[in-house]
Short mmCIF file of C-alpha atoms in Angstrom, two decimals:
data_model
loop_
_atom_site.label_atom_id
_atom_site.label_comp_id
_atom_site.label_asym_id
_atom_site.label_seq_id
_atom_site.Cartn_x
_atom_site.Cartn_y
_atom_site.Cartn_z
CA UNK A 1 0.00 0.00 0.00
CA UNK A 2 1.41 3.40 -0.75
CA UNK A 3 1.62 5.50 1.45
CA UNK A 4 1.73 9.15 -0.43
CA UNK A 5 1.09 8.73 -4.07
CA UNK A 6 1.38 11.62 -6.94
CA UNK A 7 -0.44 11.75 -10.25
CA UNK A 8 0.80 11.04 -12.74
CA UNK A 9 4.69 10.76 -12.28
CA UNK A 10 5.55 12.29 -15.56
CA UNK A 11 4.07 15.20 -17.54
CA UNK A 12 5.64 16.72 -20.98
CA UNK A 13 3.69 19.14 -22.00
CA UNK A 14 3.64 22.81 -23.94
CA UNK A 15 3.90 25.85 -22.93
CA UNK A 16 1.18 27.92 -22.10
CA UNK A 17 -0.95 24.82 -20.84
CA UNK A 18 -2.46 24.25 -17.55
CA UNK A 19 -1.67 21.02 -15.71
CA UNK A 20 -2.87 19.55 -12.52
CA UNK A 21 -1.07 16.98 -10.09
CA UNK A 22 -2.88 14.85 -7.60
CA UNK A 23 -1.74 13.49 -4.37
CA UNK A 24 -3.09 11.20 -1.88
CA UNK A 25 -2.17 10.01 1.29
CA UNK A 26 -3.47 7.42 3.70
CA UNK A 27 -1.07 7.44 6.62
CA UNK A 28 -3.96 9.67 8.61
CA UNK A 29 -1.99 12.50 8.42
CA UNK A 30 -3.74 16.00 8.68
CA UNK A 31 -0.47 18.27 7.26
CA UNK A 32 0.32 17.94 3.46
CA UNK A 33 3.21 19.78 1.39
CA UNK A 34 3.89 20.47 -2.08
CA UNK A 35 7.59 21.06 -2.30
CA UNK A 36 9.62 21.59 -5.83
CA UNK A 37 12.88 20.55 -6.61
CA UNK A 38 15.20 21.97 -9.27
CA UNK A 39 17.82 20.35 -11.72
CA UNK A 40 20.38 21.20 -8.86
CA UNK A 41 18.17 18.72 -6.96
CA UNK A 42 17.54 21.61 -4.35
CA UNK A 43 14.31 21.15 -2.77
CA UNK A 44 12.11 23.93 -1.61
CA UNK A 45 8.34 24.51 0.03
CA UNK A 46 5.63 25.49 -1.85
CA UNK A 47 2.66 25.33 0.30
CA UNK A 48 1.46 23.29 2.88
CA UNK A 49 -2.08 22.65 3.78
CA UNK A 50 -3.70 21.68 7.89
CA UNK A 51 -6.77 19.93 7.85
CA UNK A 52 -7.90 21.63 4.37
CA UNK A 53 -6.27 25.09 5.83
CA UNK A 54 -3.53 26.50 3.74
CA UNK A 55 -0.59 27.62 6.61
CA UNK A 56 2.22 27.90 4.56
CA UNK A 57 2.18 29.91 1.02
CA UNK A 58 6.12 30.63 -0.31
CA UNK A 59 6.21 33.63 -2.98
CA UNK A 60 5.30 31.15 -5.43
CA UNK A 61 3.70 32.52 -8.96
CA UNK A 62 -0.11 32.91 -8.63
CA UNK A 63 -0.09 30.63 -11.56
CA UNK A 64 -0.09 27.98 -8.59
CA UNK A 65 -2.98 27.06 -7.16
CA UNK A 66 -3.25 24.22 -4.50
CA UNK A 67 -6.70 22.67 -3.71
CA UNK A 68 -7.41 20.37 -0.52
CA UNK A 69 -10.67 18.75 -1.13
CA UNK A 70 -10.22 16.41 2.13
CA UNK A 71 -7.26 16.41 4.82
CA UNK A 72 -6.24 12.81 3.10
CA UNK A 73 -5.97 15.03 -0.79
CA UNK A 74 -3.66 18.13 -1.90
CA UNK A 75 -4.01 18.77 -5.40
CA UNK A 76 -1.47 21.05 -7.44
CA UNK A 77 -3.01 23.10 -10.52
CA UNK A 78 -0.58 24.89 -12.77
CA UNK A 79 -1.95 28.02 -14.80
CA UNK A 80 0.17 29.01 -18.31
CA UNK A 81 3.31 26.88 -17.79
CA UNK A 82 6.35 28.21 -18.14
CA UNK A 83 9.94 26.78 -19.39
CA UNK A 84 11.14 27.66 -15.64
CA UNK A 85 8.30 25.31 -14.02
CA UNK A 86 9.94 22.22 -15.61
CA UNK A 87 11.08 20.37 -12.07
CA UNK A 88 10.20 17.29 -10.29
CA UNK A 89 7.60 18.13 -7.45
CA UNK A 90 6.95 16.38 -4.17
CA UNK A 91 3.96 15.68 -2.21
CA UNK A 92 4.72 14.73 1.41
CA UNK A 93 2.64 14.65 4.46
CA UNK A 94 3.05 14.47 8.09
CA UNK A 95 1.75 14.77 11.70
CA UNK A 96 1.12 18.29 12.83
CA UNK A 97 1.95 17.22 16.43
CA UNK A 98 4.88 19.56 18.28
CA UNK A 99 6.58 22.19 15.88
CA UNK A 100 10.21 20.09 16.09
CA UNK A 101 10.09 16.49 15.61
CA UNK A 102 7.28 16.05 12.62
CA UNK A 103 8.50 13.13 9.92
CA UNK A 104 7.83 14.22 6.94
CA UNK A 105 6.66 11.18 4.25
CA UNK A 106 7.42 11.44 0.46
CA UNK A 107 5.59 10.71 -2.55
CA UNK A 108 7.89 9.46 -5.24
CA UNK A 109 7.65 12.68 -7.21
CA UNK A 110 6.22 13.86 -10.58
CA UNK A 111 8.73 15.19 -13.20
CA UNK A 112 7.33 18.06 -15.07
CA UNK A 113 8.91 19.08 -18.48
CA UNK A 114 7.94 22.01 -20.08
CA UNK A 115 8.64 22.59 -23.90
CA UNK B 1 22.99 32.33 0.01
CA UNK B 2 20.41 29.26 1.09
CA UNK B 3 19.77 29.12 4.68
CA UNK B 4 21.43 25.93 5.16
CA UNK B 5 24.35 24.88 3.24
CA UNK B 6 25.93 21.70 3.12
CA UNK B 7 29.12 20.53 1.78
CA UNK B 8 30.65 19.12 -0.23
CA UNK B 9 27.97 18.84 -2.87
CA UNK B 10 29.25 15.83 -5.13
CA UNK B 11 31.40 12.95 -3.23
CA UNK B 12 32.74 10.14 -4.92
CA UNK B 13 34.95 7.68 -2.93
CA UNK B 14 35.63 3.58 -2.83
CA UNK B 15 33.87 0.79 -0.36
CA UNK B 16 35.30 0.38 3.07
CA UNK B 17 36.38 4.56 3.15
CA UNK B 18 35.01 7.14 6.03
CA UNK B 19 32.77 10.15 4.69
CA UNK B 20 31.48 13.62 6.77
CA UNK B 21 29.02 15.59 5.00
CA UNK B 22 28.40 18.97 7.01
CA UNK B 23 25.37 21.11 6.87
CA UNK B 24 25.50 24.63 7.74
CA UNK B 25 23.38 28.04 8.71
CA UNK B 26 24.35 31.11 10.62
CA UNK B 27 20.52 30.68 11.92
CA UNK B 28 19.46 28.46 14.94
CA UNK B 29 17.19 25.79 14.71
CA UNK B 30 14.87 23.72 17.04
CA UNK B 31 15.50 20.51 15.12
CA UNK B 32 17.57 18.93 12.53
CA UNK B 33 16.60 15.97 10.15
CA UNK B 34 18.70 13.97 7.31
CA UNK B 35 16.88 12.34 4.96
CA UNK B 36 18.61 10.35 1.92
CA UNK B 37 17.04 10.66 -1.52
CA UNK B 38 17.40 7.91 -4.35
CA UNK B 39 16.64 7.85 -8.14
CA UNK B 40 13.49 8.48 -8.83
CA UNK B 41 11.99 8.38 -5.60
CA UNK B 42 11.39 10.94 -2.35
CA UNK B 43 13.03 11.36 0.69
CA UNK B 44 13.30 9.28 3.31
CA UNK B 45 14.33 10.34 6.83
CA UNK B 46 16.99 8.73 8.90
CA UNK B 47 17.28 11.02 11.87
CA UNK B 48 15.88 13.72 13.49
CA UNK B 49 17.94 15.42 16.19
CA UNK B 50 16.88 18.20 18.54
CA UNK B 51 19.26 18.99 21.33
CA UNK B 52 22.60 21.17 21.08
CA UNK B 53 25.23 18.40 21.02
CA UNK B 54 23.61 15.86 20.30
CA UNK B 55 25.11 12.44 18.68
CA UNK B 56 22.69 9.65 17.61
CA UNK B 57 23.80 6.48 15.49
CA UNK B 58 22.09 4.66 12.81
CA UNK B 59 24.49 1.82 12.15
CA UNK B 60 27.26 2.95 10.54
CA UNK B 61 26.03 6.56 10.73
CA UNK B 62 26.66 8.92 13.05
CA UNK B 63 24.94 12.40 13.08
CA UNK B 64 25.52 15.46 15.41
CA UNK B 65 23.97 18.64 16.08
CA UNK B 66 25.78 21.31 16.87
CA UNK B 67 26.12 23.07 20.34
CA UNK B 68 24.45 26.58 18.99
CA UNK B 69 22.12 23.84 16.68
CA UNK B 70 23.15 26.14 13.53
CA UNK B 71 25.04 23.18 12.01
CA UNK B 72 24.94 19.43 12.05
CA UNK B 73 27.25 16.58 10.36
CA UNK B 74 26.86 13.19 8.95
CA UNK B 75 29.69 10.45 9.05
CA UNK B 76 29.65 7.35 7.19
CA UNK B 77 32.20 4.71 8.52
CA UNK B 78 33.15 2.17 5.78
CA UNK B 79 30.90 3.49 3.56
CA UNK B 80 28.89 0.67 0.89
CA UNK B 81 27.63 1.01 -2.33
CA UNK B 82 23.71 0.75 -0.87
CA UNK B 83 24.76 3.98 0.87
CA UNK B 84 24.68 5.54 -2.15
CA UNK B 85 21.92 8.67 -3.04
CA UNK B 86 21.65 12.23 -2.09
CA UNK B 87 21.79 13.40 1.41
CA UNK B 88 19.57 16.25 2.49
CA UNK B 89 19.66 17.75 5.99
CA UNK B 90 16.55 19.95 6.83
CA UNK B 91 16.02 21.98 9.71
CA UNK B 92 13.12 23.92 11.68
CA UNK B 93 14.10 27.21 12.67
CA UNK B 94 13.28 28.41 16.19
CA UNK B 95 9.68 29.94 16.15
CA UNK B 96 9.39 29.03 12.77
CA UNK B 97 6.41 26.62 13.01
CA UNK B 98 6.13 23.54 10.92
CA UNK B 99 8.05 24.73 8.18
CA UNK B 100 10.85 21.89 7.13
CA UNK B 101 13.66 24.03 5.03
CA UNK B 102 16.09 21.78 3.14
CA UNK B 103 19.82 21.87 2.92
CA UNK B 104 21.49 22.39 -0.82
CA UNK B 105 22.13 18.42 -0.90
CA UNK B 106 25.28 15.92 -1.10
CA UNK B 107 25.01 13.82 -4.21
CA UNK B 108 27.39 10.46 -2.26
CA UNK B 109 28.87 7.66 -5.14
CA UNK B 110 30.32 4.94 -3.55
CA UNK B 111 32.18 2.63 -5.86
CA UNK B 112 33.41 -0.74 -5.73
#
């Protein structure tokens, strides 16, 4: 059983298109993350979502628009891609129990390509 | 200038050798975590540490935070090929919530 899973793991599509990835996770976790990383395999926050709440929003392009139907769901829509947006992005979720200690769990990514 | 820098980026060294990978920031954090990242998959955590000082061993790991908790290090005794992947320490700052920043990355090769 997985335990976060992204949708679909690899996109090539044009720019100018919108795109949407889907995540799902069923570890009863109530905080879920979008994070990008970048061909230097840096890895950095996008948003993060409690219980359906957004509580963390980077200065990330309003072309990105998370949705969280259900605590267990974070979906990532993408307005008018862009060259730069080609990266691999990560859903992960975790416990929001003390701010120190939280594991975070990884989906296994979906890889973006922009033409 | 990322808020926590590790080094070196790229390692490449032979079975059986000794590795440190540091991890860096002038900024002080409540807790530490290293994760290691393989091909085509996410992250996967193999310590968290949260007191100044700190030393905790996975095996043939050994991670520290530092006394201040601005830095923490990662050593690999007689390194194997399985240990092979990218190594990402991530930190929460102190009164910064839930937010999980990640380090720049060490890309390890360990070769036969």
């Amino acid at each position: 059983d997985t335990a976060v899973s992204q949708t679909p793991k690899y996109l090539v599509t044009q720019m100018g298109n919108d795109k949407s990835i889907k995540c799902e996770q069923n570890l009863g976790h109530d905080t879920m993350y979008w994070y990008k990383q970048d061909s230097k395999k840096f890895l950095k926050i996008m948003f993060s979502y409690n219980n359906k709440e957004l509580i963390i929003n980077e200065t990330v392009p309003n072309r990105f628009s998370p949705k969280s139907p259900d605590k267990a769901h974070l979906n990532l829509h993408i307005n008018s891609l862009e060259l730069g947006d080609s990266a691999v992005y990560f859903c992960a979720s975790s416990h929001r129990q003390g701010p120190n200690t939280g594991e975070l769990f990884f989906g296994e990514g979906s890889r973006l390509t922009v033409l | 200038t990322q808020l926590l820098e590790q080094s070196p980026q790229f390692l490449s060294i032979q079975e059986g050798e000794n590795l440190t990978v540091y991890c860096n920031s002038s900024s002080v954090f409540s807790s530490l975590q290293w994760y290691r990242q393989e091909p085509g998959e996410g992250p996967v955590l193999l310590v968290t540490v949260v007191t100044g000082g700190e030393v905790k061993k996975l095996k043939r790991l050994t991670f520290q935070f530092g006394d201040a908790r601005k830095d923490s290090s990662l050593h690999i005794t007689a390194a194997q090929t399985g240990d092979t992947g990218l190594y990402l320490c991530a930190g929460r700052l102190t009164g910064g919530g839930n937010k999980l920043t990640f380090g720049t990355g060490t890309q390890l090769k360990v070769e036969l």
